CSV table of C-alpha atoms in Angstrom, one decimal:
chain,number,residue,atom,x,y,z
A,21,UNK,CA,10.5,10.9,-15.8
A,22,UNK,CA,8.5,9.6,-12.9
A,23,UNK,CA,4.9,9.7,-14.0
A,24,UNK,CA,3.9,9.1,-17.6
A,25,UNK,CA,1.9,11.4,-19.6
A,26,UNK,CA,-1.8,10.8,-19.6
A,27,UNK,CA,-2.4,8.4,-22.5
A,28,UNK,CA,-3.4,11.0,-25.2
A,29,UNK,CA,-3.2,10.7,-28.9
A,30,UNK,CA,-4.2,13.2,-31.6
A,31,UNK,CA,-4.3,13.7,-35.3
A,32,UNK,CA,-5.7,12.2,-38.5
A,33,UNK,CA,-5.9,8.7,-39.9
A,34,UNK,CA,-3.9,7.2,-42.7
A,35,UNK,CA,-5.9,7.0,-45.9
A,36,UNK,CA,-6.1,3.2,-45.6
A,37,UNK,CA,-8.2,3.5,-42.6
A,38,UNK,CA,-10.7,6.0,-43.9
A,39,UNK,CA,-14.2,4.8,-44.9
A,40,UNK,CA,-14.7,4.0,-48.5
A,41,UNK,CA,-17.3,6.8,-49.0
A,42,UNK,CA,-15.1,9.6,-47.8
A,43,UNK,CA,-14.4,12.4,-50.3
A,44,UNK,CA,-13.9,16.1,-50.5
A,45,UNK,CA,-17.7,16.5,-51.1
A,46,UNK,CA,-18.6,14.2,-48.3
A,47,UNK,CA,-16.5,15.3,-45.2
A,48,UNK,CA,-16.0,12.6,-42.7
A,49,UNK,CA,-18.3,12.5,-39.7
A,50,UNK,CA,-17.1,12.1,-36.1
A,51,UNK,CA,-18.4,8.5,-36.3
A,52,UNK,CA,-16.3,7.9,-39.4
A,53,UNK,CA,-13.1,9.1,-37.6
A,54,UNK,CA,-13.9,6.9,-34.6
A,55,UNK,CA,-14.3,3.9,-36.8
A,56,UNK,CA,-11.1,4.6,-38.7
A,57,UNK,CA,-9.1,5.3,-35.5
A,58,UNK,CA,-10.4,2.1,-33.9
A,59,UNK,CA,-9.5,0.0,-37.0
A,60,UNK,CA,-6.0,1.4,-36.9
A,61,UNK,CA,-5.5,0.8,-33.2
A,62,UNK,CA,-6.9,-2.7,-33.5
A,63,UNK,CA,-4.8,-3.8,-36.5
A,64,UNK,CA,-3.5,-7.2,-35.4
A,65,UNK,CA,-0.2,-6.8,-37.3
A,66,UNK,CA,0.7,-3.5,-35.5
A,67,UNK,CA,1.7,-1.7,-38.7
A,68,UNK,CA,-1.4,0.4,-39.5
A,69,UNK,CA,-1.3,2.4,-36.4
A,70,UNK,CA,2.4,3.5,-36.5
A,71,UNK,CA,1.8,4.5,-40.2
A,72,UNK,CA,-1.1,6.8,-39.5
A,73,UNK,CA,0.7,8.4,-36.6
A,74,UNK,CA,3.8,9.1,-38.5
A,75,UNK,CA,2.0,10.4,-41.6
A,76,UNK,CA,-0.6,12.4,-39.9
A,77,UNK,CA,0.4,13.4,-36.3
A,78,UNK,CA,4.2,13.7,-36.3
A,79,UNK,CA,4.1,15.8,-33.0
A,80,UNK,CA,2.9,12.6,-31.3
A,81,UNK,CA,5.6,10.3,-32.8
A,82,UNK,CA,7.7,10.5,-29.6
A,83,UNK,CA,4.8,8.8,-27.8
A,84,UNK,CA,4.3,6.0,-30.5
A,85,UNK,CA,6.3,3.4,-28.6
A,86,UNK,CA,4.2,3.9,-25.4
A,87,UNK,CA,1.0,3.7,-27.5
A,88,UNK,CA,2.2,0.5,-29.1
A,89,UNK,CA,2.7,-1.0,-25.6
A,90,UNK,CA,-0.8,0.1,-24.5
A,91,UNK,CA,-2.3,-1.5,-27.6
A,92,UNK,CA,-0.4,-4.7,-27.0
A,93,UNK,CA,-1.5,-4.9,-23.3
A,94,UNK,CA,-5.1,-4.3,-24.2
A,95,UNK,CA,-5.1,-6.8,-27.0
A,96,UNK,CA,-7.2,-4.3,-28.9
A,97,UNK,CA,-10.4,-2.6,-28.0
A,98,UNK,CA,-14.1,-3.6,-28.2
A,99,UNK,CA,-16.5,-0.7,-28.8
A,100,UNK,CA,-19.3,-0.8,-26.4
A,101,UNK,CA,-21.1,2.4,-27.3
A,102,UNK,CA,-20.5,5.9,-28.6
A,103,UNK,CA,-22.3,9.2,-28.8
A,104,UNK,CA,-21.6,12.7,-30.4
A,105,UNK,CA,-21.0,14.9,-27.3
A,106,UNK,CA,-20.4,18.1,-29.3
A,107,UNK,CA,-20.6,19.2,-32.9
A,108,UNK,CA,-17.0,18.2,-33.6
A,109,UNK,CA,-16.6,15.7,-30.8
A,110,UNK,CA,-17.3,12.0,-30.3
A,111,UNK,CA,-17.0,9.9,-27.1
A,112,UNK,CA,-16.7,6.2,-27.1
A,113,UNK,CA,-16.7,3.6,-24.3
A,114,UNK,CA,-14.5,0.6,-24.9
A,115,UNK,CA,-13.3,-2.5,-23.2
A,116,UNK,CA,-9.9,-4.2,-23.5
A,117,UNK,CA,-10.0,-7.6,-25.2
A,118,UNK,CA,-7.3,-9.1,-22.9
A,119,UNK,CA,-8.5,-7.7,-19.6
A,120,UNK,CA,-11.4,-6.4,-17.5
A,121,UNK,CA,-10.5,-2.9,-18.2
A,122,UNK,CA,-12.8,-0.2,-19.5
A,123,UNK,CA,-11.9,3.2,-21.0
A,124,UNK,CA,-13.4,6.3,-22.4
A,125,UNK,CA,-12.1,7.7,-25.7
A,126,UNK,CA,-12.9,11.3,-26.7
A,127,UNK,CA,-12.0,12.5,-30.3
A,128,UNK,CA,-12.0,16.2,-31.2
A,129,UNK,CA,-12.4,16.6,-34.9
A,130,UNK,CA,-10.6,19.3,-36.9
A,131,UNK,CA,-10.5,20.1,-40.6
A,132,UNK,CA,-9.8,16.7,-42.2
A,133,UNK,CA,-8.0,15.6,-39.1
A,134,UNK,CA,-8.4,14.6,-35.5
A,135,UNK,CA,-7.2,17.5,-33.4
A,136,UNK,CA,-7.0,15.7,-30.1
A,137,UNK,CA,-7.8,12.2,-28.7
A,138,UNK,CA,-8.0,11.6,-25.0
A,139,UNK,CA,-7.9,8.0,-23.6
A,140,UNK,CA,-8.8,7.7,-19.9
A,141,UNK,CA,-10.1,5.0,-17.6
A,142,UNK,CA,-13.7,4.5,-17.1
A,143,UNK,CA,-15.9,2.5,-14.6
A,144,UNK,CA,-17.3,-0.8,-15.6
A,145,UNK,CA,-20.9,-0.7,-16.8
A,146,UNK,CA,-23.6,-1.9,-14.3
A,147,UNK,CA,-24.2,-5.0,-16.3
A,148,UNK,CA,-20.5,-6.2,-16.0
A,149,UNK,CA,-19.5,-8.1,-12.9
A,150,UNK,CA,-16.3,-10.1,-11.9
A,151,UNK,CA,-17.0,-13.1,-9.8
A,152,UNK,CA,-15.2,-13.3,-6.5
A,153,UNK,CA,-13.4,-16.6,-6.0
A,154,UNK,CA,-11.9,-18.7,-3.3
A,155,UNK,CA,-8.3,-17.9,-2.5
A,156,UNK,CA,-6.8,-21.0,-4.2
A,157,UNK,CA,-9.1,-20.6,-7.3
A,158,UNK,CA,-8.2,-16.9,-7.6
A,159,UNK,CA,-4.5,-17.6,-7.5
A,160,UNK,CA,-4.8,-20.4,-10.1
A,161,UNK,CA,-6.6,-17.9,-12.3
A,162,UNK,CA,-3.8,-15.4,-11.9
A,163,UNK,CA,-1.1,-18.0,-12.6
A,164,UNK,CA,-2.9,-19.1,-15.8
A,165,UNK,CA,-3.2,-15.5,-16.8
A,166,UNK,CA,0.4,-14.6,-16.2
A,167,UNK,CA,1.8,-17.6,-18.1
A,168,UNK,CA,-0.4,-16.8,-21.0
A,169,UNK,CA,0.7,-13.2,-21.1
A,170,UNK,CA,4.3,-14.0,-20.7
A,171,UNK,CA,4.2,-16.8,-23.3
A,172,UNK,CA,2.8,-14.1,-25.7
A,173,UNK,CA,5.6,-11.7,-24.9
A,174,UNK,CA,3.2,-9.3,-23.3
A,175,UNK,CA,4.3,-9.3,-19.7
A,176,UNK,CA,7.7,-9.2,-18.0
A,177,UNK,CA,7.9,-8.5,-14.3
A,178,UNK,CA,7.4,-9.9,-10.7
A,179,UNK,CA,4.3,-10.4,-8.8
A,180,UNK,CA,3.7,-11.0,-5.1
A,181,UNK,CA,0.4,-11.8,-3.4
A,182,UNK,CA,0.4,-12.1,0.5
A,183,UNK,CA,-2.0,-12.2,3.3
A,184,UNK,CA,-0.3,-10.6,6.2
A,185,UNK,CA,3.2,-12.1,6.4
A,186,UNK,CA,2.2,-15.3,4.6
A,187,UNK,CA,3.4,-15.4,1.0
A,188,UNK,CA,0.7,-16.9,-1.3
A,189,UNK,CA,2.3,-16.2,-4.7
A,190,UNK,CA,5.8,-14.9,-5.5
A,191,UNK,CA,6.6,-15.3,-9.2
A,192,UNK,CA,8.6,-13.8,-12.0
A,193,UNK,CA,8.2,-13.8,-15.8
A,194,UNK,CA,9.9,-12.6,-18.9
A,195,UNK,CA,13.3,-10.9,-19.4
A,196,UNK,CA,15.1,-8.0,-17.7
A,197,UNK,CA,16.5,-6.8,-21.0
A,198,UNK,CA,15.5,-6.4,-24.6
A,199,UNK,CA,17.9,-9.0,-25.7
A,200,UNK,CA,16.4,-11.7,-23.4
A,201,UNK,CA,19.8,-12.3,-21.9
A,202,UNK,CA,18.7,-12.1,-18.3
A,203,UNK,CA,15.5,-13.7,-16.9
A,204,UNK,CA,13.4,-11.7,-14.4
A,205,UNK,CA,13.5,-13.4,-10.9
A,206,UNK,CA,11.4,-12.5,-7.9
A,207,UNK,CA,14.4,-10.5,-6.4
A,208,UNK,CA,14.9,-8.4,-9.5
A,209,UNK,CA,14.8,-4.7,-8.8
A,210,UNK,CA,12.4,-2.5,-10.9
A,211,UNK,CA,11.8,1.2,-11.2
A,212,UNK,CA,8.7,1.9,-9.3
A,213,UNK,CA,7.8,5.3,-10.8
A,214,UNK,CA,5.5,7.5,-8.7
A,215,UNK,CA,5.0,4.6,-6.2
A,216,UNK,CA,8.1,6.1,-4.5
A,217,UNK,CA,5.9,9.1,-3.4
A,218,UNK,CA,4.6,6.8,-0.6
A,219,UNK,CA,8.1,6.8,1.1
A,220,UNK,CA,8.2,10.7,0.9
A,221,UNK,CA,4.7,10.9,2.5
A,222,UNK,CA,5.8,8.6,5.3
A,223,UNK,CA,8.9,10.6,5.9
A,224,UNK,CA,7.0,13.8,6.1
A,225,UNK,CA,4.4,12.4,8.4
A,226,UNK,CA,7.2,11.0,10.6
A,227,UNK,CA,8.4,14.7,11.1
A,228,UNK,CA,4.8,15.7,11.8
A,229,UNK,CA,4.4,12.9,14.4
A,230,UNK,CA,7.6,14.1,16.0
A,231,UNK,CA,6.3,17.7,16.3
A,232,UNK,CA,9.1,19.0,14.0
A,233,UNK,CA,6.5,19.9,11.3
A,234,UNK,CA,2.9,20.9,11.1
A,235,UNK,CA,0.5,20.0,8.3
A,236,UNK,CA,-0.6,23.7,8.4
A,237,UNK,CA,2.9,25.0,7.7
A,238,UNK,CA,3.3,26.8,4.4
A,239,UNK,CA,6.0,26.4,1.9
A,240,UNK,CA,7.3,29.8,2.8
A,241,UNK,CA,7.5,28.9,6.5
A,242,UNK,CA,9.6,25.9,5.8
A,243,UNK,CA,11.7,26.9,2.8
A,244,UNK,CA,13.1,30.4,3.6
A,245,UNK,CA,14.9,30.5,0.2
A,246,UNK,CA,11.8,29.8,-1.8
A,247,UNK,CA,10.8,32.8,-3.9
A,248,UNK,CA,8.2,35.0,-2.3
A,249,UNK,CA,5.2,34.1,-4.2
A,250,UNK,CA,1.4,33.7,-3.5
A,251,UNK,CA,2.0,29.9,-3.9
A,252,UNK,CA,4.7,29.8,-1.2
A,253,UNK,CA,2.5,31.8,1.1
A,254,UNK,CA,-0.6,29.8,0.7
A,255,UNK,CA,0.2,26.3,-0.1
A,256,UNK,CA,0.6,24.0,3.1
A,257,UNK,CA,2.1,20.7,3.8
A,258,UNK,CA,-1.4,19.2,3.9
A,259,UNK,CA,-2.2,20.6,0.4
A,260,UNK,CA,1.1,19.1,-0.9
A,261,UNK,CA,0.3,15.6,0.6
A,262,UNK,CA,-3.2,15.6,-0.8
A,263,UNK,CA,-2.4,17.1,-4.3
A,264,UNK,CA,-4.6,20.1,-3.6
A,265,UNK,CA,-2.1,22.9,-3.8
A,266,UNK,CA,-2.3,23.6,-7.4
A,267,UNK,CA,1.5,23.1,-7.7
A,268,UNK,CA,1.3,21.2,-11.0
A,269,UNK,CA,3.9,19.2,-12.9
A,270,UNK,CA,7.3,20.0,-14.1
A,271,UNK,CA,7.6,18.0,-17.3
A,272,UNK,CA,7.6,20.1,-20.5
A,273,UNK,CA,10.1,22.1,-22.5
A,274,UNK,CA,11.8,23.7,-19.5
A,275,UNK,CA,12.4,20.3,-17.9
A,276,UNK,CA,13.6,18.8,-21.2
A,277,UNK,CA,16.0,21.7,-21.6
A,278,UNK,CA,17.5,21.5,-18.1
A,279,UNK,CA,17.0,17.7,-17.3
A,280,UNK,CA,20.7,17.0,-16.8
A,281,UNK,CA,21.1,19.7,-14.2
A,282,UNK,CA,17.9,18.7,-12.1
A,283,UNK,CA,19.2,16.4,-9.5
A,284,UNK,CA,18.1,17.8,-6.1
A,285,UNK,CA,14.9,19.5,-4.8
A,286,UNK,CA,16.8,22.7,-4.7
A,287,UNK,CA,17.5,22.4,-8.4
A,288,UNK,CA,13.8,22.2,-9.2
A,289,UNK,CA,13.0,25.1,-6.9
A,290,UNK,CA,15.4,27.4,-8.6
A,291,UNK,CA,13.9,26.6,-12.1
A,292,UNK,CA,10.2,26.2,-11.2
A,293,UNK,CA,9.8,28.2,-8.0
A,294,UNK,CA,8.3,31.3,-9.3
A,295,UNK,CA,5.2,29.6,-10.8
A,296,UNK,CA,1.6,30.6,-9.7
A,297,UNK,CA,-0.8,28.1,-8.5
A,298,UNK,CA,-2.9,26.4,-11.2
A,299,UNK,CA,-6.0,26.8,-9.0
A,300,UNK,CA,-6.8,28.2,-5.5
A,301,UNK,CA,-5.0,25.9,-3.0
A,302,UNK,CA,-7.4,23.7,-1.3
A,303,UNK,CA,-10.2,24.1,-3.9
A,304,UNK,CA,-9.8,20.8,-5.7
A,305,UNK,CA,-7.4,17.8,-6.4
A,306,UNK,CA,-4.8,17.9,-9.1
A,307,UNK,CA,-2.1,15.4,-9.2
A,308,UNK,CA,1.3,17.1,-8.8
A,309,UNK,CA,4.8,15.8,-9.3
A,310,UNK,CA,6.2,19.2,-8.3
A,311,UNK,CA,4.4,19.2,-5.0
A,312,UNK,CA,6.2,16.1,-3.9
A,313,UNK,CA,9.5,17.7,-5.0
A,314,UNK,CA,8.6,20.4,-2.6
A,315,UNK,CA,7.8,17.9,0.2
A,316,UNK,CA,11.3,16.5,-0.5
A,317,UNK,CA,12.8,19.9,-0.1
A,318,UNK,CA,10.8,20.5,3.2
A,319,UNK,CA,12.0,17.1,4.5
A,320,UNK,CA,15.6,18.1,3.8
A,321,UNK,CA,15.2,21.5,5.4
A,322,UNK,CA,13.6,20.1,8.6
A,323,UNK,CA,15.8,17.0,9.0
A,324,UNK,CA,19.1,18.4,8.0
A,325,UNK,CA,19.6,15.4,5.7
A,326,UNK,CA,19.2,14.8,2.0
A,327,UNK,CA,15.8,13.4,1.2
A,328,UNK,CA,17.3,9.9,0.2
A,329,UNK,CA,19.5,9.7,3.2
A,330,UNK,CA,16.5,10.4,5.4
A,331,UNK,CA,14.5,7.7,3.8
A,332,UNK,CA,17.2,5.3,4.1
A,333,UNK,CA,17.7,5.8,7.7
A,334,UNK,CA,14.0,6.3,8.8
A,335,UNK,CA,12.0,4.3,6.3
A,336,UNK,CA,13.9,1.6,4.4
A,337,UNK,CA,16.2,0.4,7.3
A,338,UNK,CA,13.4,0.1,9.9
A,339,UNK,CA,11.3,-1.8,7.5
A,340,UNK,CA,14.2,-4.1,6.5
A,341,UNK,CA,14.0,-2.9,2.8
A,342,UNK,CA,17.6,-3.7,1.8
A,343,UNK,CA,17.1,-3.5,-2.0
A,344,UNK,CA,15.3,-0.2,-2.2
A,345,UNK,CA,17.2,3.0,-3.3
A,346,UNK,CA,17.0,6.1,-5.4
A,347,UNK,CA,19.4,4.8,-8.0
A,348,UNK,CA,19.7,1.7,-10.2
A,349,UNK,CA,22.3,-1.1,-9.9
A,350,UNK,CA,22.3,-2.4,-13.5
A,351,UNK,CA,23.5,-5.8,-12.7
A,352,UNK,CA,20.4,-6.6,-10.6
A,353,UNK,CA,18.0,-4.1,-12.0
A,354,UNK,CA,15.6,-4.6,-14.9
A,355,UNK,CA,16.0,-2.3,-18.0
A,356,UNK,CA,13.0,-0.2,-18.7
A,357,UNK,CA,11.6,-1.4,-22.1
A,358,UNK,CA,9.5,0.6,-24.4
A,359,UNK,CA,7.2,-0.4,-27.2
A,360,UNK,CA,5.6,-3.8,-28.1
A,361,UNK,CA,7.1,-7.3,-28.6
A,362,UNK,CA,5.5,-7.5,-32.0
A,363,UNK,CA,7.3,-4.3,-33.2
A,364,UNK,CA,10.5,-4.6,-31.2
A,365,UNK,CA,11.2,-3.6,-27.6
A,366,UNK,CA,13.7,-0.8,-27.0
A,367,UNK,CA,15.7,-0.3,-23.9
A,368,UNK,CA,15.5,3.1,-22.1
A,369,UNK,CA,18.0,4.8,-19.8
A,370,UNK,CA,17.7,4.0,-16.1
A,371,UNK,CA,15.8,6.8,-14.3
A,372,UNK,CA,17.1,8.7,-11.3
A,373,UNK,CA,15.0,8.8,-8.2
A,374,UNK,CA,13.4,11.9,-6.8
A,375,UNK,CA,11.1,12.7,-3.9
A,376,UNK,CA,8.3,12.4,-6.5
A,377,UNK,CA,9.3,8.8,-7.4
A,378,UNK,CA,11.5,7.1,-9.9
A,379,UNK,CA,13.4,5.0,-7.3
A,380,UNK,CA,14.0,1.2,-7.4
A,381,UNK,CA,12.7,-1.6,-5.3
A,382,UNK,CA,11.6,-5.3,-5.4
A,383,UNK,CA,8.3,-7.0,-4.6
A,384,UNK,CA,9.8,-8.4,-1.4
A,385,UNK,CA,10.9,-5.0,-0.2
A,386,UNK,CA,7.5,-3.5,-1.0
A,387,UNK,CA,5.8,-6.4,1.0
A,388,UNK,CA,8.0,-5.5,3.9
A,389,UNK,CA,7.0,-1.9,3.5
A,390,UNK,CA,3.3,-3.0,3.7
A,391,UNK,CA,3.9,-5.0,6.8
A,392,UNK,CA,5.9,-2.1,8.5
A,393,UNK,CA,2.9,0.3,7.8
A,394,UNK,CA,0.3,-2.2,9.2
A,395,UNK,CA,2.4,-3.1,12.2
A,396,UNK,CA,3.1,0.7,13.0
A,397,UNK,CA,6.8,0.2,12.6
A,398,UNK,CA,7.1,3.5,10.6
A,399,UNK,CA,4.2,5.6,12.0
A,400,UNK,CA,2.2,5.5,15.2
A,401,UNK,CA,-1.5,4.4,14.8
A,402,UNK,CA,-2.8,8.0,14.6
A,403,UNK,CA,-0.4,9.0,11.7
A,404,UNK,CA,-0.9,5.6,10.0
A,405,UNK,CA,-4.6,6.3,9.9
A,406,UNK,CA,-3.8,9.8,8.5
A,407,UNK,CA,-1.8,8.2,5.7
A,408,UNK,CA,-4.4,5.6,4.9
A,409,UNK,CA,-7.8,7.4,5.4
A,410,UNK,CA,-9.2,9.1,2.3
A,411,UNK,CA,-10.0,12.9,2.6
A,412,UNK,CA,-10.7,14.2,-0.9
A,413,UNK,CA,-12.3,12.9,-4.1
A,414,UNK,CA,-9.8,12.3,-6.9
A,415,UNK,CA,-11.4,11.1,-10.1
A,416,UNK,CA,-12.6,7.6,-9.8
A,417,UNK,CA,-10.8,7.2,-6.4
A,418,UNK,CA,-10.1,9.2,-3.3
A,419,UNK,CA,-6.8,10.5,-1.8
A,420,UNK,CA,-5.5,10.5,1.7
A,421,UNK,CA,-2.4,12.4,2.9
A,422,UNK,CA,-0.1,10.5,0.6
A,423,UNK,CA,-1.9,7.5,-0.8
A,424,UNK,CA,-4.6,6.6,-3.3
A,425,UNK,CA,-7.7,4.9,-1.8
A,426,UNK,CA,-9.7,3.0,-4.5
A,427,UNK,CA,-12.4,0.3,-4.7
A,428,UNK,CA,-11.7,-2.8,-6.6
A,429,UNK,CA,-14.9,-4.9,-7.2
A,430,UNK,CA,-16.4,-3.4,-4.0
A,431,UNK,CA,-13.4,-3.9,-1.8
A,432,UNK,CA,-11.3,-0.9,-0.6
A,433,UNK,CA,-7.6,-0.8,-0.9
A,434,UNK,CA,-4.8,1.8,-0.3
A,435,UNK,CA,-1.5,2.2,-2.2
A,436,UNK,CA,0.1,3.9,-5.1
A,437,UNK,CA,0.9,3.2,-8.8
A,438,UNK,CA,3.8,4.3,-10.8
A,439,UNK,CA,4.3,4.6,-14.6
A,440,UNK,CA,6.7,6.1,-17.1
A,441,UNK,CA,8.0,4.9,-20.4
A,442,UNK,CA,9.1,1.3,-19.7
A,443,UNK,CA,7.9,1.4,-16.1
A,444,UNK,CA,4.8,0.3,-14.4
A,445,UNK,CA,4.2,-0.6,-10.8
A,446,UNK,CA,1.2,-1.2,-8.5
A,447,UNK,CA,1.2,-1.5,-4.7
A,448,UNK,CA,-2.1,-2.2,-3.1
A,449,UNK,CA,-3.1,-3.2,0.5
A,450,UNK,CA,-6.6,-4.5,1.2
A,451,UNK,CA,-6.9,-3.7,5.0
A,452,UNK,CA,-10.3,-5.6,5.6
A,453,UNK,CA,-9.2,-8.9,3.9
A,454,UNK,CA,-5.5,-8.6,4.8
A,455,UNK,CA,-4.1,-9.1,1.3
A,456,UNK,CA,-1.1,-7.1,-0.3
A,457,UNK,CA,-0.8,-7.3,-4.0
A,458,UNK,CA,2.5,-5.9,-5.6
A,459,UNK,CA,3.3,-6.0,-9.3
A,460,UNK,CA,6.4,-4.6,-10.9
A,461,UNK,CA,7.0,-4.5,-14.6
A,462,UNK,CA,9.7,-3.2,-17.0
A,463,UNK,CA,6.9,-2.4,-19.5
A,464,UNK,CA,4.9,0.8,-19.6
A,465,UNK,CA,1.3,1.4,-18.3
A,466,UNK,CA,-1.0,-0.6,-17.8
A,467,UNK,CA,0.9,-3.9,-17.8
A,468,UNK,CA,1.4,-4.1,-14.0
A,469,UNK,CA,-2.0,-2.4,-13.2
A,470,UNK,CA,-3.9,-5.0,-15.3
A,471,UNK,CA,-2.4,-7.9,-13.4
A,472,UNK,CA,-3.0,-6.1,-10.0
A,473,UNK,CA,-6.6,-5.5,-10.8
A,474,UNK,CA,-7.2,-8.9,-12.2
A,475,UNK,CA,-6.3,-10.6,-8.9
A,476,UNK,CA,-7.6,-7.8,-6.7
A,477,UNK,CA,-11.0,-8.2,-8.0
A,478,UNK,CA,-11.1,-12.0,-7.7
A,479,UNK,CA,-9.7,-12.7,-4.3
A,480,UNK,CA,-12.3,-13.3,-1.6
A,481,UNK,CA,-13.4,-10.3,0.5
A,482,UNK,CA,-13.4,-10.2,4.2
């Protein structure tokens, strides 16, 4: 798995969380359900929330460990405001207690239950502001925060902050494994999840730069063995790089049933290649793991090499990235850990890298990648600008031909994140100020993202 499901819960609350006035004659209001859910989620002992999930929403039990990790990272939620947005729906805006993170929670109410609960990021309210600091002060604040989170068992990972080629902070915290037998060091390898899409995008743009591939080429033009479908005839390389092809995801029952046999891009094409576009190609943005599998297949077809061999020769080696690869080496790679420290971390299997992500790297190698991009080692200036210039709105950010372009406290940055159970990574380059911030964590979303945003919103701007 290379990109975690969107953090979505659903179902009803355990009886212990229901308001005292609830009865069969007085059905619960949406506000009652919100109050009960929030009380369960915020339970400091961590026991109430698992209880209501297991008793009332067993279909979401597989995601319980992820949800406990999110609860632990947040420190609980503070309700800012709520409103009933439909007859059986209530929307709430909340803030993490531990971090400067805001979210929107939408509860869809059924018959004596919560049918669905979505939990997505939200912009900070206009009245909220983070103060920009001097460089030394911002780094001291980051160290204090990291030490506090690690001491509480809420963070294990590596963090690097650099300005150009000057290292400002390179530190590691916590354990590589659930048994606390191996401490994380700065050179520890972590699964980087979908952040590996950056490498595939660079590889494809190298072929465009060399004239061996065009952004206007369709899937059908470059993959002659792909089924003859409307998707293949209409989706272009540009669509795939910008997540505008409607190619969707591949996670679900079919993937679960055939996971052990899905090892190459061709394997994925055989299983998923006859699907129709989810929306007219080019009409809007829709994040697509399958789209980057197809880019990997195109990269293989055009280059005559396997996607990972191509990246090793043309991306990792030129950038000096000696610790980056598609597969784990357990003796030097952190275990993905699921759950929360208070309820017990559980090790997960090592993921296998794909063109859509899931490979392994270190903070040092990703810093080398940042430098190689900025120094035009991997792409010429024209194609580096194509990689780093936004072209389409994508939720609260924008997307280029391969990267996410966001604003953090008014300062633009480009990069990519990655998440899966037991995995969270964030890679961000601030081109105006010259900073690169890289956070790798063997805990799930948003453990690394919180750290990256904390320091990214406090460092001085250009």
